Amino acid sequence: GESVGLHLPTLSVQEGDNSIINCAYSNSASDYFIWYKQESGKGPQFIIDIRSNMDKRQGQRVTVLLNKTVKHLSLQIAATQPGDSAVYFCAENRSGGSNYKLTFGKGTLLTVNP
Amino acid sequence: DADVTQTPRNRITKTGKRIMLECSQTKGHDRMYWYRQDPGLGLRLIYYSFDVKDINKGEISDGYSVSRQAQAKFSLSLESAIPNQTALYFCATSSTSGADDTQYFGPGTRLTVL
């Protein structure tokens, strides 16, 4: 089976709240992790990434946390907006180097209620 | 992402027909990828190419073939389409030069095989 999976297939939040999307992985050799956002009718769009030598990385309104001990990845979105509604995928890279072979999780659908 | 284009965007065909999906990029990237996406599943890698002379099978290459006509063009062919190849197909590109090796995705092609 897939080694990259999600704890919650759907997540519904109120506008302005913070969102947390979780992802589990099973391959200890994975060294690079990425979150993608996919809006309806579009291709996945890069949000943020993190390498295995880091525990936390922040972007604009987004934070990715990596817990290598329990092989867990999370995406936190601050002050969630209607435009954040999309499917979010985590992906892991097992190539041990350059990012060329990604394994994707099944995705979480985030719905933001006004 | 307008830098990665896919044609056609939608295609309906019949079982047994040969189909070609095309991908072009203006990002100057050397690596290109083809993925398929099925409802409720993450993206799965079909083929990837590191340059014009280097093509590799992904996890689900059976029933598909590819051609890297130029650095900017990577086409996916279904020699004899079957209904279980009905899916969303995404092309992606990445670069091995510079600090950014993120995969950038095209808008996708929705293929229906009747």
Short mmCIF file of C-alpha atoms in Angstrom, two decimals, chain B:
data_model
loop_
_atom_site.label_atom_id
_atom_site.label_comp_id
_atom_site.label_asym_id
_atom_site.label_seq_id
_atom_site.Cartn_x
_atom_site.Cartn_y
_atom_site.Cartn_z
CA ASP B 1 0.69 27.27 -14.39
CA ALA B 2 0.87 28.81 -17.86
CA ASP B 3 4.52 27.76 -18.15
CA VAL B 4 3.40 24.15 -18.49
CA THR B 5 0.66 23.51 -21.02
CA GLN B 6 -1.20 20.35 -21.88
CA THR B 7 -3.28 19.50 -24.92
CA PRO B 8 -6.01 18.52 -25.21
CA ARG B 9 -7.65 19.56 -21.96
CA ASN B 10 -10.48 17.11 -22.42
CA ARG B 11 -10.77 14.03 -24.59
CA ILE B 12 -13.37 11.34 -25.01
CA THR B 13 -12.37 8.28 -26.96
CA LYS B 14 -13.36 4.68 -27.51
CA THR B 15 -11.77 1.45 -26.39
CA GLY B 16 -8.96 0.37 -28.68
CA LYS B 17 -8.16 3.82 -30.05
CA ARG B 18 -4.68 5.29 -29.97
CA ILE B 19 -4.45 8.52 -28.02
CA MET B 20 -1.64 11.02 -27.58
CA LEU B 21 -1.51 13.63 -24.85
CA GLU B 22 0.97 16.42 -25.26
CA CYS B 23 2.87 18.55 -22.81
CA SER B 24 4.97 21.63 -23.50
CA GLN B 25 6.92 23.82 -21.12
CA THR B 26 8.61 27.19 -21.35
CA LYS B 27 10.37 26.94 -18.00
CA GLY B 28 13.59 25.59 -19.50
CA HIS B 29 13.47 22.58 -17.21
CA ASP B 30 15.32 19.42 -18.08
CA ARG B 31 13.09 16.96 -16.24
CA MET B 32 9.53 16.12 -17.23
CA TYR B 33 6.95 13.73 -15.78
CA TRP B 34 3.59 12.19 -16.53
CA TYR B 35 1.16 11.34 -13.72
CA ARG B 36 -2.36 10.06 -13.59
CA GLN B 37 -4.91 10.94 -10.94
CA ASP B 38 -7.95 8.85 -10.11
CA PRO B 39 -10.82 9.92 -7.83
CA GLY B 40 -9.85 9.57 -4.19
CA LEU B 41 -6.27 8.72 -5.02
CA GLY B 42 -3.10 10.71 -5.13
CA LEU B 43 -1.05 11.20 -8.24
CA ARG B 44 0.79 8.16 -9.55
CA LEU B 45 3.87 8.38 -11.72
CA ILE B 46 3.63 6.87 -15.20
CA TYR B 47 6.92 7.90 -16.82
CA TYR B 48 9.64 10.45 -16.22
CA SER B 49 12.44 11.85 -18.33
CA PHE B 50 15.65 13.47 -17.17
CA ASP B 51 16.52 14.73 -20.62
CA VAL B 52 15.79 13.96 -24.25
CA LYS B 53 17.76 10.71 -24.19
CA ASP B 54 16.81 9.52 -20.73
CA ILE B 55 13.33 8.08 -20.20
CA ASN B 56 12.30 5.96 -17.24
CA LYS B 57 9.25 3.96 -16.23
CA GLY B 58 7.29 5.01 -13.21
CA GLU B 59 5.10 2.85 -11.02
CA ILE B 60 2.25 2.38 -13.51
CA SER B 61 3.80 2.41 -17.00
CA ASP B 62 1.95 -0.61 -18.41
CA GLY B 63 -0.30 0.39 -21.30
CA TYR B 64 1.49 3.71 -21.82
CA SER B 65 4.45 4.95 -23.83
CA VAL B 66 6.17 8.32 -24.00
CA SER B 67 8.27 10.38 -26.32
CA ARG B 68 10.56 13.27 -25.43
CA GLN B 69 10.70 15.08 -28.75
CA ALA B 70 12.67 18.01 -27.39
CA GLN B 71 13.63 19.38 -24.02
CA ALA B 72 10.39 21.32 -23.93
CA LYS B 73 8.04 18.60 -25.15
CA PHE B 74 6.99 15.32 -23.58
CA SER B 75 4.09 13.32 -24.97
CA LEU B 76 2.18 10.41 -23.49
CA SER B 77 0.57 7.78 -25.69
CA LEU B 78 -2.04 5.15 -25.04
CA GLU B 79 -1.53 2.66 -27.85
CA SER B 80 -4.88 0.96 -27.33
CA ALA B 81 -7.01 2.79 -24.82
CA ILE B 82 -9.10 0.86 -22.30
CA PRO B 83 -11.81 2.11 -19.92
CA ASN B 84 -9.67 1.82 -16.79
CA GLN B 85 -7.37 4.42 -18.28
CA THR B 86 -10.10 6.98 -17.75
CA ALA B 87 -8.44 9.51 -15.45
CA LEU B 88 -6.93 12.94 -15.10
CA TYR B 89 -3.44 13.13 -16.56
CA PHE B 90 -0.89 15.68 -15.40
CA CYS B 91 2.43 16.66 -16.81
CA ALA B 92 5.07 18.17 -14.54
CA THR B 93 8.54 19.64 -14.93
CA SER B 94 11.49 20.27 -12.67
CA SER B 95 15.01 21.53 -12.94
CA THR B 96 18.30 20.08 -11.78
CA SER B 97 20.06 23.42 -11.95
CA GLY B 98 19.74 26.05 -9.28
CA ALA B 99 18.21 25.75 -5.86
CA ASP B 100 14.63 25.18 -6.97
CA ASP B 101 13.98 21.56 -7.92
CA THR B 102 10.24 21.71 -7.26
CA GLN B 103 7.94 19.92 -9.65
CA TYR B 104 5.57 22.28 -11.46
CA PHE B 105 2.36 20.87 -12.85
CA GLY B 106 0.32 21.59 -15.93
CA PRO B 107 -3.47 22.08 -15.85
CA GLY B 108 -4.24 18.46 -16.66
CA THR B 109 -6.03 16.49 -19.36
CA ARG B 110 -9.28 14.76 -18.56
CA LEU B 111 -9.44 11.53 -20.56
CA THR B 112 -12.53 9.37 -20.82
CA VAL B 113 -12.35 5.98 -22.51
CA LEU B 114 -15.73 4.53 -23.39
#
